[in-house]
Amino acid sequence: MAEEKHNKSAPRDESRRQFLKYSGAALGGVVAGGVIGGVIGSTMTAPKETAPQQPGQTEQPPVKDYNQALMFLNTEQFQLTQAATERIFPKDELGPGAIELGVAYYIDHQLAGPWGMNARDYMIGPFFKAEATQGYQSGFKRHEIFTLGLQALKDYCQTKYSKAFADLDEAQQDEVLTVFEKGEEVQLHGMSSKIFFNLLRSLTLEGAYADPLYGGNKNMDGWRMRNYPGNQMSYADVIDKEEFIKMEPASLHDHMSH
């Protein structure tokens, strides 16, 4: 009977050994950051060659850009920001404008972070009216200034044109932004609208030319328009050349594997 019992359990023991072998390899791969999994697991889960796509087959969906997600602005504020930044940095024959470059996403991300909350600035009163040479002097944080500015922009367009800013023609949009730039007609809770416009303009340019890592400059097209190389690892092979060297720009993200 003992021999018969041993024979019956043999297949189960073999199955258990196989389970421990494979699960151990998988666990080792996770713990070692894929090193063990890359060596042992390659024999178990070798990648299959992708067969050529046959006529009538459904194409794979495009890769999603998870960097394009709102963190601070609501949808209405975001759309207004897109329209305003496009007039500051419009699309033309030289290249894409603010909307295509994702500038509004850059602005949204900056406002959501420590910079938007003035986390590193001294923000304790008293606050006095600033002289022209002093720049911004207020207790409002940057994300508050931007929010107040967007609301003022919306209200001004409704009052004067009975339309949303995005529904105005380009000449009217430029006229509205000029009013805000001058800062004489519109006030934001005691602040000149010029403070908001200067913030909007600065963020627009940053979003067009900052590293794509931060949400704007999509596909590095802002850099391409300027023939700017971005964040190259080295210029040792071209630094001695006399002529201008045009190179494919590189983002900080491109160096993560180095």
Tab-separated table of C-alpha atoms in Angstrom, residues 81-228:
chain	number	residue	atom	x	y	z
A	81	THR	CA	-6.051	79.019	-21.627
A	82	GLN	CA	-5.567	77.184	-24.912
A	83	ALA	CA	-7.292	79.944	-26.879
A	84	ALA	CA	-5.371	82.758	-25.157
A	85	THR	CA	-1.961	81.116	-25.487
A	86	GLU	CA	-2.587	80.388	-29.175
A	87	ARG	CA	-2.887	84.119	-29.828
A	88	ILE	CA	0.360	84.773	-27.978
A	89	PHE	CA	2.135	81.908	-29.780
A	90	PRO	CA	0.072	81.240	-32.932
A	91	LYS	CA	0.543	78.542	-35.516
A	92	ASP	CA	2.050	79.844	-38.754
A	93	GLU	CA	4.170	78.779	-41.713
A	94	LEU	CA	7.171	78.314	-39.416
A	95	GLY	CA	5.586	75.678	-37.214
A	96	PRO	CA	2.915	74.719	-34.662
A	97	GLY	CA	1.311	77.070	-32.184
A	98	ALA	CA	0.651	76.839	-28.468
A	99	ILE	CA	-2.250	74.399	-28.788
A	100	GLU	CA	-0.329	71.833	-30.834
A	101	LEU	CA	2.704	72.204	-28.565
A	102	GLY	CA	0.612	71.413	-25.478
A	103	VAL	CA	1.404	74.732	-23.795
A	104	ALA	CA	-1.822	74.724	-21.776
A	105	TYR	CA	-0.853	71.378	-20.233
A	106	TYR	CA	2.496	72.825	-19.206
A	107	ILE	CA	0.728	75.760	-17.555
A	108	ASP	CA	-1.735	73.471	-15.797
A	109	HIS	CA	1.069	71.327	-14.376
A	110	GLN	CA	3.052	74.327	-13.175
A	111	LEU	CA	0.045	75.812	-11.409
A	112	ALA	CA	-0.649	72.477	-9.700
A	113	GLY	CA	2.863	72.178	-8.289
A	114	PRO	CA	4.950	74.010	-5.661
A	115	TRP	CA	5.713	76.869	-8.067
A	116	GLY	CA	2.020	77.597	-8.524
A	117	MET	CA	1.569	77.744	-4.752
A	118	ASN	CA	4.654	79.954	-4.194
A	119	ALA	CA	5.958	77.231	-1.910
A	120	ARG	CA	9.485	78.683	-1.829
A	121	ASP	CA	8.534	82.355	-1.655
A	122	TYR	CA	8.116	84.565	1.390
A	123	MET	CA	4.353	85.086	1.469
A	124	ILE	CA	3.758	86.675	4.879
A	125	GLY	CA	2.470	90.274	5.047
A	126	PRO	CA	2.164	93.119	5.352
A	127	PHE	CA	1.707	93.721	1.624
A	128	PHE	CA	2.037	97.210	0.203
A	129	LYS	CA	1.289	98.597	-3.233
A	130	ALA	CA	4.423	98.055	-5.279
A	131	GLU	CA	6.277	100.740	-7.134
A	132	ALA	CA	6.728	100.292	-10.865
A	133	THR	CA	10.298	99.113	-10.343
A	134	GLN	CA	9.426	96.538	-7.676
A	135	GLY	CA	7.440	94.044	-9.711
A	136	TYR	CA	4.836	91.810	-8.159
A	137	GLN	CA	3.998	92.491	-4.512
A	138	SER	CA	0.885	90.680	-3.331
A	139	GLY	CA	-0.421	87.949	-1.081
A	140	PHE	CA	-2.081	86.137	-3.992
A	141	LYS	CA	-0.349	82.968	-5.103
A	142	ARG	CA	0.425	82.361	-8.758
A	143	HIS	CA	-2.343	79.828	-9.266
A	144	GLU	CA	-4.776	82.281	-7.672
A	145	ILE	CA	-3.640	85.100	-9.950
A	146	PHE	CA	-4.070	82.871	-12.970
A	147	THR	CA	-7.529	81.722	-11.894
A	148	LEU	CA	-8.645	85.304	-11.215
A	149	GLY	CA	-7.219	86.381	-14.563
A	150	LEU	CA	-9.095	83.702	-16.479
A	151	GLN	CA	-12.352	84.679	-14.768
A	152	ALA	CA	-11.754	88.350	-15.579
A	153	LEU	CA	-10.990	87.445	-19.179
A	154	LYS	CA	-14.222	85.467	-19.411
A	155	ASP	CA	-16.289	88.254	-17.811
A	156	TYR	CA	-14.755	90.971	-19.991
A	157	CYS	CA	-15.577	89.075	-23.195
A	158	GLN	CA	-19.142	88.415	-22.085
A	159	THR	CA	-19.669	92.058	-21.128
A	160	LYS	CA	-18.203	93.574	-24.286
A	161	TYR	CA	-18.992	90.978	-26.952
A	162	SER	CA	-21.553	88.637	-25.325
A	163	LYS	CA	-19.300	85.780	-26.427
A	164	ALA	CA	-16.676	83.492	-25.006
A	165	PHE	CA	-13.063	84.394	-25.740
A	166	ALA	CA	-12.637	81.298	-27.934
A	167	ASP	CA	-15.620	82.386	-30.079
A	168	LEU	CA	-14.144	85.806	-30.916
A	169	ASP	CA	-12.273	86.357	-34.146
A	170	GLU	CA	-8.513	86.756	-33.985
A	171	ALA	CA	-8.603	90.547	-34.157
A	172	GLN	CA	-11.037	90.721	-31.244
A	173	GLN	CA	-8.987	88.251	-29.217
A	174	ASP	CA	-5.876	90.370	-29.782
A	175	GLU	CA	-7.809	93.459	-28.736
A	176	VAL	CA	-8.897	91.825	-25.486
A	177	LEU	CA	-5.395	90.618	-24.666
A	178	THR	CA	-4.028	94.089	-25.403
A	179	VAL	CA	-6.455	95.563	-22.858
A	180	PHE	CA	-5.210	93.081	-20.266
A	181	GLU	CA	-1.592	93.773	-21.200
A	182	LYS	CA	-1.990	97.520	-20.650
A	183	GLY	CA	-3.574	96.908	-17.247
A	184	GLU	CA	-5.524	100.160	-17.140
A	185	GLU	CA	-9.103	99.002	-17.672
A	186	VAL	CA	-9.391	95.685	-15.826
A	187	GLN	CA	-8.595	95.045	-12.164
A	188	LEU	CA	-8.259	91.675	-10.422
A	189	HIS	CA	-9.202	92.199	-6.795
A	190	GLY	CA	-6.960	95.233	-6.551
A	191	MET	CA	-4.315	93.892	-8.928
A	192	SER	CA	-3.715	95.181	-12.424
A	193	SER	CA	-4.624	92.776	-15.213
A	194	LYS	CA	-1.096	93.365	-16.490
A	195	ILE	CA	0.185	91.051	-13.747
A	196	PHE	CA	-1.985	88.245	-15.110
A	197	PHE	CA	-1.036	88.957	-18.725
A	198	ASN	CA	2.684	88.953	-17.952
A	199	LEU	CA	2.271	85.633	-16.140
A	200	LEU	CA	0.290	84.201	-19.055
A	201	ARG	CA	2.840	85.344	-21.627
A	202	SER	CA	5.811	84.049	-19.631
A	203	LEU	CA	4.186	80.655	-19.107
A	204	THR	CA	3.275	80.454	-22.788
A	205	LEU	CA	6.886	80.895	-23.881
A	206	GLU	CA	8.069	78.445	-21.237
A	207	GLY	CA	5.541	75.870	-22.384
A	208	ALA	CA	6.673	76.224	-25.995
A	209	TYR	CA	10.384	75.802	-25.240
A	210	ALA	CA	10.746	73.866	-21.967
A	211	ASP	CA	11.714	70.208	-21.980
A	212	PRO	CA	8.713	68.041	-22.981
A	213	LEU	CA	9.140	66.327	-19.631
A	214	TYR	CA	7.109	69.185	-18.140
A	215	GLY	CA	4.089	68.838	-20.408
A	216	GLY	CA	4.672	71.319	-23.248
A	217	ASN	CA	6.939	71.495	-26.300
A	218	LYS	CA	5.220	68.388	-27.638
A	219	ASN	CA	7.480	66.168	-29.730
A	220	MET	CA	10.194	68.812	-29.182
A	221	ASP	CA	8.731	70.780	-32.099
A	222	GLY	CA	9.333	74.061	-30.289
A	223	TRP	CA	13.048	73.243	-30.266
A	224	ARG	CA	12.995	72.132	-33.901
A	225	MET	CA	11.656	75.519	-34.981
A	226	ARG	CA	14.696	77.100	-33.346
A	227	ASN	CA	17.176	74.392	-34.352
A	228	TYR	CA	17.829	73.988	-30.636
